[in-house]
GROMACS .gro file of N, CA and C in nm:
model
  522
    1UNK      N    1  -0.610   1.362   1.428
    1UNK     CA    2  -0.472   1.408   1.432
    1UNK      C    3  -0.382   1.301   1.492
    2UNK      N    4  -0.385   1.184   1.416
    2UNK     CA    5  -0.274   1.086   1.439
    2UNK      C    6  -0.195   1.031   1.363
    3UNK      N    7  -0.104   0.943   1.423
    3UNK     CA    8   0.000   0.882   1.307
    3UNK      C    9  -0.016   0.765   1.293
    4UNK      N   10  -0.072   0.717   1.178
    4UNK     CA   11  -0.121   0.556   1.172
    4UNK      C   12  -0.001   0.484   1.122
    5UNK      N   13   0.046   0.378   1.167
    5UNK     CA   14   0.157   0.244   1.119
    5UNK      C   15   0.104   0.130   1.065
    6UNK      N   16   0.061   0.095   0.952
    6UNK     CA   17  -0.042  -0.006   0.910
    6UNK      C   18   0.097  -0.116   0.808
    7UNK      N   19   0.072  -0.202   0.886
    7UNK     CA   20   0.182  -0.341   0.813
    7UNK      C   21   0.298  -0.313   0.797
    8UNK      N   22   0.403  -0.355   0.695
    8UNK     CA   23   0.524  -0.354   0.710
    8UNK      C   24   0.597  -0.451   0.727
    9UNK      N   25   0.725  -0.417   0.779
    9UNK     CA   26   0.817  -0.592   0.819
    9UNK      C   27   0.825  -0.551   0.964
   10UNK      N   28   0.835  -0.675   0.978
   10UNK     CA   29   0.859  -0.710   1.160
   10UNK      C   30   1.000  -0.725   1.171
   11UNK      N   31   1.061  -0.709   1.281
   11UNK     CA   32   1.192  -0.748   1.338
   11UNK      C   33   1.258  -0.844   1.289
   12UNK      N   34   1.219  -0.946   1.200
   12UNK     CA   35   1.233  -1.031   1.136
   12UNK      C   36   1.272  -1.066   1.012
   13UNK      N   37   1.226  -0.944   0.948
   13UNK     CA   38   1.211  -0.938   0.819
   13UNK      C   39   1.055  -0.993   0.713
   14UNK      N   40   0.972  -1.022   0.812
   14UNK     CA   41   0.859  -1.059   0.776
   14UNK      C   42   0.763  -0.996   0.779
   15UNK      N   43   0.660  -0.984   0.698
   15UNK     CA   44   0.566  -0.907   0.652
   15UNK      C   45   0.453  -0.893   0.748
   16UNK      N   46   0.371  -0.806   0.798
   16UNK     CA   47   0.319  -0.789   0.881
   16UNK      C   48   0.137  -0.698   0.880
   17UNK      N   49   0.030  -0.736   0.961
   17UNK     CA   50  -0.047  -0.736   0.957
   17UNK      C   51  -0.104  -0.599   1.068
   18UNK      N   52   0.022  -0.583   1.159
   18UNK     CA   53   0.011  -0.455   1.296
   18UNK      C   54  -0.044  -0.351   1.189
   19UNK      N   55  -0.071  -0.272   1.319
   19UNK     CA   56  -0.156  -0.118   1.304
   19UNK      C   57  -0.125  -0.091   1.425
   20UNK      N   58  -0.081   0.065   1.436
   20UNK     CA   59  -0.068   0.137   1.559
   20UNK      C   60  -0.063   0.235   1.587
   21UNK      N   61  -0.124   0.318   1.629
   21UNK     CA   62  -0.150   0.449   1.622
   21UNK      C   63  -0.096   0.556   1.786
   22UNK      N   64  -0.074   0.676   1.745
   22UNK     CA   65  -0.007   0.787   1.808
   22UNK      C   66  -0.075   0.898   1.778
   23UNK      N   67  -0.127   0.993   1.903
   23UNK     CA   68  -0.153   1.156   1.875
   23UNK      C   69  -0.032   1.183   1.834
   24UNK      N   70  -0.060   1.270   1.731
   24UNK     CA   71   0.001   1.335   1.711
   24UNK      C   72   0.102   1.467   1.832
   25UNK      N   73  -0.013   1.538   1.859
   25UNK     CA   74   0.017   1.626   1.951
   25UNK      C   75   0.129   1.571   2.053
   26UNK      N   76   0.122   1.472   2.135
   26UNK     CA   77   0.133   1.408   2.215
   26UNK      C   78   0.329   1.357   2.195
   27UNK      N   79   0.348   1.327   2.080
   27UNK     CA   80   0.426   1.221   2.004
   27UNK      C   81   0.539   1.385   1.953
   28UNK      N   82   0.473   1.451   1.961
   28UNK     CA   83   0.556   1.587   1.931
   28UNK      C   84   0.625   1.674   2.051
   29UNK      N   85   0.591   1.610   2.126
   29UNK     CA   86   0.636   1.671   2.281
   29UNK      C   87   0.752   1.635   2.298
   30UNK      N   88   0.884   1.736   2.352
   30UNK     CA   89   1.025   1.710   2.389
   30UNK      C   90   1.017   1.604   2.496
   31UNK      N   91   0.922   1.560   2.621
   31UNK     CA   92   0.920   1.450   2.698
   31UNK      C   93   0.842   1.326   2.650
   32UNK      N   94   0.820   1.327   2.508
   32UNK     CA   95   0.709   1.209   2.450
   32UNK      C   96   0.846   1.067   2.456
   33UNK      N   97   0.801   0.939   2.552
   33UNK     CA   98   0.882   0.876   2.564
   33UNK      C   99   0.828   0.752   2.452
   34UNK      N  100   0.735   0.734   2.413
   34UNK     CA  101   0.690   0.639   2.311
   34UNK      C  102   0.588   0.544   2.351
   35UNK      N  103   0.521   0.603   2.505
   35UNK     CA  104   0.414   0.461   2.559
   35UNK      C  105   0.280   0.545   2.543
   36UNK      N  106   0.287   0.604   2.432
   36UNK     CA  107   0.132   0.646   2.369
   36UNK      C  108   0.117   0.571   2.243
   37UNK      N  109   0.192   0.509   2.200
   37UNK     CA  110   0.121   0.380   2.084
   37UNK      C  111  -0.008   0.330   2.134
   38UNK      N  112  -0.091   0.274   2.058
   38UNK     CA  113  -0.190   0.209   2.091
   38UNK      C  114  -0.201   0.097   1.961
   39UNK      N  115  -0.211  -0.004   2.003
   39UNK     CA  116  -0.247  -0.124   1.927
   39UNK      C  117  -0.414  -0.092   1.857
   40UNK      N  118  -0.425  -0.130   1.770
   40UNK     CA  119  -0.562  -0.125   1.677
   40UNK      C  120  -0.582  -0.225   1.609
   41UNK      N  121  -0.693  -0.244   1.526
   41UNK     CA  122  -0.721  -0.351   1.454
   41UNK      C  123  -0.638  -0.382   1.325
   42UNK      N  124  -0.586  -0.500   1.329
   42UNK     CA  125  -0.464  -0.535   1.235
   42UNK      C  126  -0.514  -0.572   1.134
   43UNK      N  127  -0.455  -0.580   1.025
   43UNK     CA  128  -0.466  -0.597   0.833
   43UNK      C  129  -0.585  -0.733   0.854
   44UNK      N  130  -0.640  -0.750   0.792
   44UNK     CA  131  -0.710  -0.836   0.766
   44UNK      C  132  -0.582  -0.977   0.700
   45UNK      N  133  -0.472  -0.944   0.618
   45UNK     CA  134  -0.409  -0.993   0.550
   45UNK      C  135  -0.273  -0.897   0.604
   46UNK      N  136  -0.106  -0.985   0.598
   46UNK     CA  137  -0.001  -0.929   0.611
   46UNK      C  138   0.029  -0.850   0.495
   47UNK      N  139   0.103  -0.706   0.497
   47UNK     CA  140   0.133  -0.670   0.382
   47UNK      C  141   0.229  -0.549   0.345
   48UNK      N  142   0.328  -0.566   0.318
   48UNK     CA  143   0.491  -0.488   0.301
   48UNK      C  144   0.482  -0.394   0.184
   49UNK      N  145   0.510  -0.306   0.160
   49UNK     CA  146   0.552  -0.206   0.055
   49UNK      C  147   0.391  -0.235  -0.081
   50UNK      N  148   0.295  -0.187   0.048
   50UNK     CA  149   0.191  -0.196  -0.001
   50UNK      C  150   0.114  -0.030  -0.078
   51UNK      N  151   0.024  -0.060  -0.165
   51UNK     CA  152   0.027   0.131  -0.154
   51UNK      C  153  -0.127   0.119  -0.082
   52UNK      N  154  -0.106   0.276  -0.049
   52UNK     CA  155  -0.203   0.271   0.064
   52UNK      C  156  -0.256   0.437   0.018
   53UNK      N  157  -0.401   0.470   0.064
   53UNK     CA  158  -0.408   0.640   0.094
   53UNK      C  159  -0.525   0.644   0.200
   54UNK      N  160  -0.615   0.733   0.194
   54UNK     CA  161  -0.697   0.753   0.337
   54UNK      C  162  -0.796   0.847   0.242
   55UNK      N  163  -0.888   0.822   0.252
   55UNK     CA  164  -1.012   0.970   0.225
   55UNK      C  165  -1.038   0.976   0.390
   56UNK      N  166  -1.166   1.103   0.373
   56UNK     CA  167  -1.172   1.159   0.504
   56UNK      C  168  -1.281   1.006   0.562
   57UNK      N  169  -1.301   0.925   0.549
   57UNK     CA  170  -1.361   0.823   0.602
   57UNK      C  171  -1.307   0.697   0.635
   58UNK      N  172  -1.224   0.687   0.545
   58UNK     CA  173  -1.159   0.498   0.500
   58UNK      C  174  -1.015   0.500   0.496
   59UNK      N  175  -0.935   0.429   0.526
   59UNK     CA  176  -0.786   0.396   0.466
   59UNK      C  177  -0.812   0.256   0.348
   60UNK      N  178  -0.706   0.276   0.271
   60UNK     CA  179  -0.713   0.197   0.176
   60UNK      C  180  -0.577   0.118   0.204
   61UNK      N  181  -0.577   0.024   0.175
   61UNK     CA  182  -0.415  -0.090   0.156
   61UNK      C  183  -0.453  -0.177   0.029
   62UNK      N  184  -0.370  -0.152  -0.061
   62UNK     CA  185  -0.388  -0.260  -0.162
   62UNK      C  186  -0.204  -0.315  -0.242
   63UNK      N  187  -0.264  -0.423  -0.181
   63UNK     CA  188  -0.177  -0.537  -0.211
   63UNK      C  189  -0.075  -0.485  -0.141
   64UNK      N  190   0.102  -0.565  -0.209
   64UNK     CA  191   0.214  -0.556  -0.132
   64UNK      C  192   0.282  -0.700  -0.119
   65UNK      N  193   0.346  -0.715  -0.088
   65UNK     CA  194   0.436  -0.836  -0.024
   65UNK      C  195   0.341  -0.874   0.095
   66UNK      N  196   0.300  -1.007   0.071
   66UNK     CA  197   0.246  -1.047   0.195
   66UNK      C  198   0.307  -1.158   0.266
   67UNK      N  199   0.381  -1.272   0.226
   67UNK     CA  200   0.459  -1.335   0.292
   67UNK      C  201   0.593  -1.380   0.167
   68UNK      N  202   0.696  -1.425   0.225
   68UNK     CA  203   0.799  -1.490   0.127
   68UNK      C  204   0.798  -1.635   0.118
   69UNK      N  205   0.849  -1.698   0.035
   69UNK     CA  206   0.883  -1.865   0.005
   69UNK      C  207   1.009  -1.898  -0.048
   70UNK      N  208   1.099  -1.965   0.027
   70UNK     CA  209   1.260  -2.025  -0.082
   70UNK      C  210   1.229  -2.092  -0.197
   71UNK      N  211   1.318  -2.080  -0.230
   71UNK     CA  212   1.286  -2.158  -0.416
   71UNK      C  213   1.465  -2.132  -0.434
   72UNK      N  214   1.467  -2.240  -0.497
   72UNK     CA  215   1.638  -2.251  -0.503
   72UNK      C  216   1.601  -2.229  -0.640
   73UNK      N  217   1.781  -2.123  -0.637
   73UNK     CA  218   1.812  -2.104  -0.774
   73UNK      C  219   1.907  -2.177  -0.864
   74UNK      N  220   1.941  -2.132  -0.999
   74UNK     CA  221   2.022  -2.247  -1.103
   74UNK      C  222   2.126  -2.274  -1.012
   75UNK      N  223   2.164  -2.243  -0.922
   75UNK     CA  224   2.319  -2.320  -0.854
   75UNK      C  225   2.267  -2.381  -0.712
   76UNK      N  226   2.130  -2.349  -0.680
   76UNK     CA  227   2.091  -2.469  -0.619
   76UNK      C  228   2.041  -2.440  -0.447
   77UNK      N  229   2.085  -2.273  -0.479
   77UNK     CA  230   2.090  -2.188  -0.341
   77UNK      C  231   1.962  -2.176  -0.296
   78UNK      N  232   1.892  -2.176  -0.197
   78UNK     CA  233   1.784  -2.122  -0.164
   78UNK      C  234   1.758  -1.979  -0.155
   79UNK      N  235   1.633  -1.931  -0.280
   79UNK     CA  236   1.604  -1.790  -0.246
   79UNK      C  237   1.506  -1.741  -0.217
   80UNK      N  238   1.514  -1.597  -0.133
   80UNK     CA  239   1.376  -1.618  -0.083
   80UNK      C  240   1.313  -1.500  -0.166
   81UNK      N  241   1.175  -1.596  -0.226
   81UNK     CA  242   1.083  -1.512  -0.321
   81UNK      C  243   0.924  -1.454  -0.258
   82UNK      N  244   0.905  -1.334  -0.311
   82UNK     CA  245   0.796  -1.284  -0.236
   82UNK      C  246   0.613  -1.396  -0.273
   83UNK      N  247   0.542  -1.317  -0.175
   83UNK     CA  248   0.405  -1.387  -0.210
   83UNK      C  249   0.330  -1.266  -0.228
   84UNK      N  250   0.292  -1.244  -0.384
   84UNK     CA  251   0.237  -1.092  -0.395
   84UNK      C  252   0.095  -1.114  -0.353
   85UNK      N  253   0.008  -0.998  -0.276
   85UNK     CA  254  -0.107  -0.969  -0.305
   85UNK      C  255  -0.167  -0.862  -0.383
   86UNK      N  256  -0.326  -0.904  -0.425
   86UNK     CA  257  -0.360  -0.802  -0.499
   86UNK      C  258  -0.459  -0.691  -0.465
   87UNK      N  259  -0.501  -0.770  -0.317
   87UNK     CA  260  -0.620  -0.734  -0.237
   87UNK      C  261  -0.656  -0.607  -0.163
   88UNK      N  262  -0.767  -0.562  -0.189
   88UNK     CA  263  -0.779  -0.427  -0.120
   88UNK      C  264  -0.843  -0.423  -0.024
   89UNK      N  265  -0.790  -0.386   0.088
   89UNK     CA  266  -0.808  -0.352   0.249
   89UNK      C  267  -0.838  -0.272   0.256
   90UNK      N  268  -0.995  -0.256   0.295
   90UNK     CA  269  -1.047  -0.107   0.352
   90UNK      C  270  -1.106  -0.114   0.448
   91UNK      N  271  -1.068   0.018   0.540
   91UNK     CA  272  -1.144   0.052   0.666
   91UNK      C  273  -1.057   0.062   0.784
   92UNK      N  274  -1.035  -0.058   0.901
   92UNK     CA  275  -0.966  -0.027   1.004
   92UNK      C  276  -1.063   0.017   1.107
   93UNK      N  277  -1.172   0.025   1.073
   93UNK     CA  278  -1.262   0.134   1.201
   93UNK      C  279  -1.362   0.074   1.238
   94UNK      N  280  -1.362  -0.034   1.310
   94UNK     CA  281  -1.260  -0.110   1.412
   94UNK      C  282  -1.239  -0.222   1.323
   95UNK      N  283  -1.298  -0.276   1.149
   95UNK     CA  284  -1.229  -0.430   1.131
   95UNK      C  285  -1.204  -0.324   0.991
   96UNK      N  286  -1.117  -0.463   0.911
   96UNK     CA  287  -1.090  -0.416   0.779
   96UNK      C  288  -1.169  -0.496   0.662
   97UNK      N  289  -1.219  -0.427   0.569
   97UNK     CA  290  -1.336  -0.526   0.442
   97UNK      C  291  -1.239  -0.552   0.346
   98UNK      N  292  -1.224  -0.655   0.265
   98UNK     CA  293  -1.165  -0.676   0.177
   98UNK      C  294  -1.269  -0.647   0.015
   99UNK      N  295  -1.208  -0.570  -0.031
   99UNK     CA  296  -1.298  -0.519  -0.183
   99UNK      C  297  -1.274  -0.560  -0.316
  100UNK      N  298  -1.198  -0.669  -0.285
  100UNK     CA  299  -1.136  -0.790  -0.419
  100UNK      C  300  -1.038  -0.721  -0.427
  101UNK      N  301  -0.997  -0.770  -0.587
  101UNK     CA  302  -0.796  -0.763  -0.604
  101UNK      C  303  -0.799  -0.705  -0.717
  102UNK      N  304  -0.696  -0.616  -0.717
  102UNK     CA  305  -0.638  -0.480  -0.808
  102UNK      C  306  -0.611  -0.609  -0.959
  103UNK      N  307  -0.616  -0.575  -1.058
  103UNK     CA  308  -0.634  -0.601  -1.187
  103UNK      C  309  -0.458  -0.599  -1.198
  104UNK      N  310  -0.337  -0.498  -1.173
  104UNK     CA  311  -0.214  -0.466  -1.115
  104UNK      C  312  -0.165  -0.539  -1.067
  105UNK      N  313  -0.012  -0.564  -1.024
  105UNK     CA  314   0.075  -0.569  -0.932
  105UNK      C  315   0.134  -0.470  -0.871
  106UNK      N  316   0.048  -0.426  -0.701
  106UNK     CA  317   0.037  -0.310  -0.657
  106UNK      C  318   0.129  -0.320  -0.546
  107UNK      N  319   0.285  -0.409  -0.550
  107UNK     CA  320   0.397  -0.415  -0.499
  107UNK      C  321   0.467  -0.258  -0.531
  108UNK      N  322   0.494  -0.182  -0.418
  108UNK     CA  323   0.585  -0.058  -0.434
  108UNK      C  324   0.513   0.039  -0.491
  109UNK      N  325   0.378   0.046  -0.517
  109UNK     CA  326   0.321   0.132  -0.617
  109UNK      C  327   0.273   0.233  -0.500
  110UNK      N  328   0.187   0.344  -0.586
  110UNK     CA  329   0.140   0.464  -0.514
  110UNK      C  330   0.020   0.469  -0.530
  111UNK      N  331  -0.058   0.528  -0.398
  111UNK     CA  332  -0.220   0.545  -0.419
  111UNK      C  333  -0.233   0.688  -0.432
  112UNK      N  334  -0.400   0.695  -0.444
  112UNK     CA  335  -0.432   0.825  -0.447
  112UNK      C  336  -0.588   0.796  -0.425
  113UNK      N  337  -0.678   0.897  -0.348
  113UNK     CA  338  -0.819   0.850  -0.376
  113UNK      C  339  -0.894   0.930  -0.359
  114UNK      N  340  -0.990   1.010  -0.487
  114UNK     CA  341  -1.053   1.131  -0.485
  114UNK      C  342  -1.234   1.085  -0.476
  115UNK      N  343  -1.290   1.063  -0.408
  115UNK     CA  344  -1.420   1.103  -0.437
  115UNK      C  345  -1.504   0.899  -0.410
  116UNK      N  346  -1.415   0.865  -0.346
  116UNK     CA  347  -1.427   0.727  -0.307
  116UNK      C  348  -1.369   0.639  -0.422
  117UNK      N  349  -1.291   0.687  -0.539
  117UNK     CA  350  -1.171   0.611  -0.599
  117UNK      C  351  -1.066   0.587  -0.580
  118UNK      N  352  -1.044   0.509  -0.611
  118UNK     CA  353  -0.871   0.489  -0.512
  118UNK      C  354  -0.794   0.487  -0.701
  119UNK      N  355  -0.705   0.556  -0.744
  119UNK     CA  356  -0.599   0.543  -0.845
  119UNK      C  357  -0.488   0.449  -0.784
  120UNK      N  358  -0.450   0.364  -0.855
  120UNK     CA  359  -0.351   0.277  -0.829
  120UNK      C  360  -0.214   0.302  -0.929
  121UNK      N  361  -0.108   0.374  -0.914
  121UNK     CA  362  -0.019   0.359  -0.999
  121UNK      C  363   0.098   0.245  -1.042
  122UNK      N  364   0.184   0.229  -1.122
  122UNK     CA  365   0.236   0.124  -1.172
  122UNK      C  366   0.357   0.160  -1.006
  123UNK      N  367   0.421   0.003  -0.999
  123UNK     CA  368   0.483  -0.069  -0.873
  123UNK      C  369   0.597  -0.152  -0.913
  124UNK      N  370   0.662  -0.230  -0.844
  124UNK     CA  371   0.798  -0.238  -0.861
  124UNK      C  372   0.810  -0.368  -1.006
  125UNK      N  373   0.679  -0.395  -1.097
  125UNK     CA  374   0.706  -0.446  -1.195
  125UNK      C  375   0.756  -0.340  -1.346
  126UNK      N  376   0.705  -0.271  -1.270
  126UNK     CA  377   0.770  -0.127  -1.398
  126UNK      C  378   0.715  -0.125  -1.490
  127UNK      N  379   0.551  -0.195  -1.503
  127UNK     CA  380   0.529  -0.208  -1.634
  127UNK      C  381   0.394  -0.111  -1.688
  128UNK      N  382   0.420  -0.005  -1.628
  128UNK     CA  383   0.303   0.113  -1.694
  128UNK      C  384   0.182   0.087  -1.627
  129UNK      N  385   0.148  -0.054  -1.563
  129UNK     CA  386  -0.014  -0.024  -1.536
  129UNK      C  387  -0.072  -0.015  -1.445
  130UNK      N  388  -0.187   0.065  -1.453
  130UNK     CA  389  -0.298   0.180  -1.373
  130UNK      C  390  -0.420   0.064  -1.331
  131UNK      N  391  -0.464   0.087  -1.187
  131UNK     CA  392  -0.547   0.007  -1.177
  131UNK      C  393  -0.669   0.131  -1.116
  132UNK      N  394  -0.742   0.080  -1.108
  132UNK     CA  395  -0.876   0.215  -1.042
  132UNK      C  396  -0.994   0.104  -0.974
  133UNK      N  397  -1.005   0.128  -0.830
  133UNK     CA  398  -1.097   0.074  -0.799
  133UNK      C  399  -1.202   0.167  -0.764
  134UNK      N  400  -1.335   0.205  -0.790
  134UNK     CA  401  -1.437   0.241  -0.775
  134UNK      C  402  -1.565   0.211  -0.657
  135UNK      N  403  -1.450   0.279  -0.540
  135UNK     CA  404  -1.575   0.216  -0.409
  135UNK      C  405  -1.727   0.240  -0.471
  136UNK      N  406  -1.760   0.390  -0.517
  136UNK     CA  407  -1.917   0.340  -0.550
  136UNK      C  408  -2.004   0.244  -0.597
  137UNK      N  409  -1.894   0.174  -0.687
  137UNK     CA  410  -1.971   0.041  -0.774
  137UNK      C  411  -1.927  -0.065  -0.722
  138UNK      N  412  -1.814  -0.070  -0.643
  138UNK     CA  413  -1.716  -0.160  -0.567
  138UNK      C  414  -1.682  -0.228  -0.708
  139UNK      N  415  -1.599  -0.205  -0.806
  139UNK     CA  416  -1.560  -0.278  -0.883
  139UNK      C  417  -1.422  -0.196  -0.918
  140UNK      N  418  -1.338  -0.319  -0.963
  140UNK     CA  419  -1.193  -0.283  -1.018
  140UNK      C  420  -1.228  -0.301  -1.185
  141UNK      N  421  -1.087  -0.173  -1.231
  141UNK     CA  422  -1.058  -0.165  -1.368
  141UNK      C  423  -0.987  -0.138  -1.373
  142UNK      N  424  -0.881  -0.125  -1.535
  142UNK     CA  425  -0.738  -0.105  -1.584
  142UNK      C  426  -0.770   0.021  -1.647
  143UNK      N  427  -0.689   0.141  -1.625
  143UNK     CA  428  -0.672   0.204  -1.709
  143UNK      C  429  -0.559   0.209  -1.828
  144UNK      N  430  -0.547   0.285  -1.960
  144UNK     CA  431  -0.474   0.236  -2.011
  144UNK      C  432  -0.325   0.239  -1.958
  145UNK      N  433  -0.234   0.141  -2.037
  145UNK     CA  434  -0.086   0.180  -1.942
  145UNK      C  435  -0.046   0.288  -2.041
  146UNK      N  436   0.088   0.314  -1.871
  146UNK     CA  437   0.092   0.449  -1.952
  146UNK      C  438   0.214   0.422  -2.064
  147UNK      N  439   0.231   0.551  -2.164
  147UNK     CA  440   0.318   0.519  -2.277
  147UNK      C  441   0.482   0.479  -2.278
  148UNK      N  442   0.499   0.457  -2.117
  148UNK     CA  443   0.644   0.406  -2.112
  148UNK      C  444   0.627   0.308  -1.974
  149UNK      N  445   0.732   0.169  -1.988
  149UNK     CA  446   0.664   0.133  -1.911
  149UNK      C  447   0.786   0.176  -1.766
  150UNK      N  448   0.723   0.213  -1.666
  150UNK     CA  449   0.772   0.268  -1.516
  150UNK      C  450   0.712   0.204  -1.422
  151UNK      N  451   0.779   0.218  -1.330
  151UNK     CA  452   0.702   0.257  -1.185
  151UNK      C  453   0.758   0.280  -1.042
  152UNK      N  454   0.740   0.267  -0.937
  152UNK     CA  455   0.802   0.309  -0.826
  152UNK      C  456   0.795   0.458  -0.842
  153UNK      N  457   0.689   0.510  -0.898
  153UNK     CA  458   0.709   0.678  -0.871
  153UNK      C  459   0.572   0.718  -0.810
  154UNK      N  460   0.554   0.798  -0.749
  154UNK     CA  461   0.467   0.927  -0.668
  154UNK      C  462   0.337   0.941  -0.733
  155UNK      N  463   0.246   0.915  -0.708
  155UNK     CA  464   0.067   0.927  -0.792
  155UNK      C  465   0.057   1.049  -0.692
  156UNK      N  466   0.047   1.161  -0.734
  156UNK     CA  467  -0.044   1.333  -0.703
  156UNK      C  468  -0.136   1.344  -0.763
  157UNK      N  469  -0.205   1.438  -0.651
  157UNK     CA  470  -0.319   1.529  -0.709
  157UNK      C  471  -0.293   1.682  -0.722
  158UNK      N  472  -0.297   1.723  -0.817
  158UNK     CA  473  -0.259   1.894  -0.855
  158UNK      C  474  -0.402   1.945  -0.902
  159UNK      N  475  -0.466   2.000  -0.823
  159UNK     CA  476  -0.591   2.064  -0.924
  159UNK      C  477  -0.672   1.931  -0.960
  160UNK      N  478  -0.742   1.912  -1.077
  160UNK     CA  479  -0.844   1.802  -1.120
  160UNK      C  480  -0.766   1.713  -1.189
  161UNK      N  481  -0.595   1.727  -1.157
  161UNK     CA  482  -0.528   1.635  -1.232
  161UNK      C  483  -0.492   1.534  -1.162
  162UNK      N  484  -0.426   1.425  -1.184
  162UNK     CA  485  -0.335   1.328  -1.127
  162UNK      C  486  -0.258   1.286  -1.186
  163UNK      N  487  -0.121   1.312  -1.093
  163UNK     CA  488  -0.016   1.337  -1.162
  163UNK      C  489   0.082   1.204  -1.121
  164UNK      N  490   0.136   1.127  -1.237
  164UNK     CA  491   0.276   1.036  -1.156
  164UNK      C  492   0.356   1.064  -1.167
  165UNK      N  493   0.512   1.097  -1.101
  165UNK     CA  494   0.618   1.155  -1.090
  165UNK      C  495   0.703   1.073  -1.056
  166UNK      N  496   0.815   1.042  -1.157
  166UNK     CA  497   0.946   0.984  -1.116
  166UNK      C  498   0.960   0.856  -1.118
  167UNK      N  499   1.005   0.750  -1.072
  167UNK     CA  500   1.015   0.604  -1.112
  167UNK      C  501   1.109   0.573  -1.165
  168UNK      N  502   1.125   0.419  -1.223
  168UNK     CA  503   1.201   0.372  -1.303
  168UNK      C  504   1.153   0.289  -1.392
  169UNK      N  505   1.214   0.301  -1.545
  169UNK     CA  506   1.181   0.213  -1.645
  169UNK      C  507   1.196   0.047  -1.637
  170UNK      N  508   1.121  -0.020  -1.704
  170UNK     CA  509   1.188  -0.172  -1.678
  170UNK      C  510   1.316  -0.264  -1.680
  171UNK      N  511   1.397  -0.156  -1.667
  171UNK     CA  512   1.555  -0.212  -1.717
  171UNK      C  513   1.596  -0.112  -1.582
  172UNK      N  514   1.527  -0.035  -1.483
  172UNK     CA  515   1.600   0.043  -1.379
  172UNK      C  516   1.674   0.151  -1.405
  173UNK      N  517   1.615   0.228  -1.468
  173UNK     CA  518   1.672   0.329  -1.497
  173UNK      C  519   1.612   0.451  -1.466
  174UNK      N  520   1.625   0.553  -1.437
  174UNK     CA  521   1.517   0.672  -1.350
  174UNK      C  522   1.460   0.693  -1.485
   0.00000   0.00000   0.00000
């Protein structure tokens, strides 16, 4: 019964590798002043608007923004462009394993993970595709994309289904 904080941006704007955890119970109290954080074992790798889920054993992190680089544009400006990863971070309890890299660009996307699979839905390239990594075999695959291309929307589980909800097409459009 806690609240896990796994990566993100730092004060900075930079991508980050922290983990930190809070009872719950504790963190819900009208006198909870905030010095029940506890530091934990950090990302193996930094990583921002990563998708992530938890079975009752493992947390998952795969991919995300892991650091940025300038690159000047046609007028000469410096911009700053991301450094995607594709890599899947599992565990946390106490280190994290890396289980190779999503087949995807799993920037902004959504997890889900039933039965030691992790579903990977489409992410801020918008382009329909499904990645599935298979802790039992430890191997990654593509499922097909889906028939429009989206992403940035919600991967559920309803019943024996899995459901993606909402997003935007590749031109940004809901």
């Amino acid at each position: 019964d806690t609240l896990q904080i796994v990566g993100g941006l730092d004060k900075y704007g930079a991508p980050t590798a922290a983990r930190f955890s809070v009872d719950l119970k504790q963190a819900t109290q009208p006198q909870f002043d905030g010095s029940g954080w506890v530091e934990k074992a950090p990302l193996k790798d930094a990583a921002a608007w990563a998708a992530a889920c938890v079975s009752n054993s493992d947390a998952f992190v795969v991919g995300g923004v892991a650091s940025y680089y300038l690159k000047k544009n046609s007028a000469g400006d410096d911009v700053k462009q991301p450094t995607v990863s594709r890599t899947l971070q599992v565990g946390g309890y106490p280190q994290w394993r890396d289980r190779g890299s999503a087949p995807s660009i799993p920037v902004g996307a959504h997890a889900f993970v039933v039965d030691n699979v992790v579903f990977v839905g489409p992410g801020a390239t918008c382009d329909g595709a499904l990645s599935v990594f298979d802790g039992n075999r430890g191997a990654w695959t593509s499922l097909p994309k889906l028939p429009k291309n989206v992403g940035l929307g919600q991967l559920l589980k309803s019943g024996d289904d899995l459901v993606y909800v909402g997003g935007f097409d590749d031109k940004g459009a809901p």
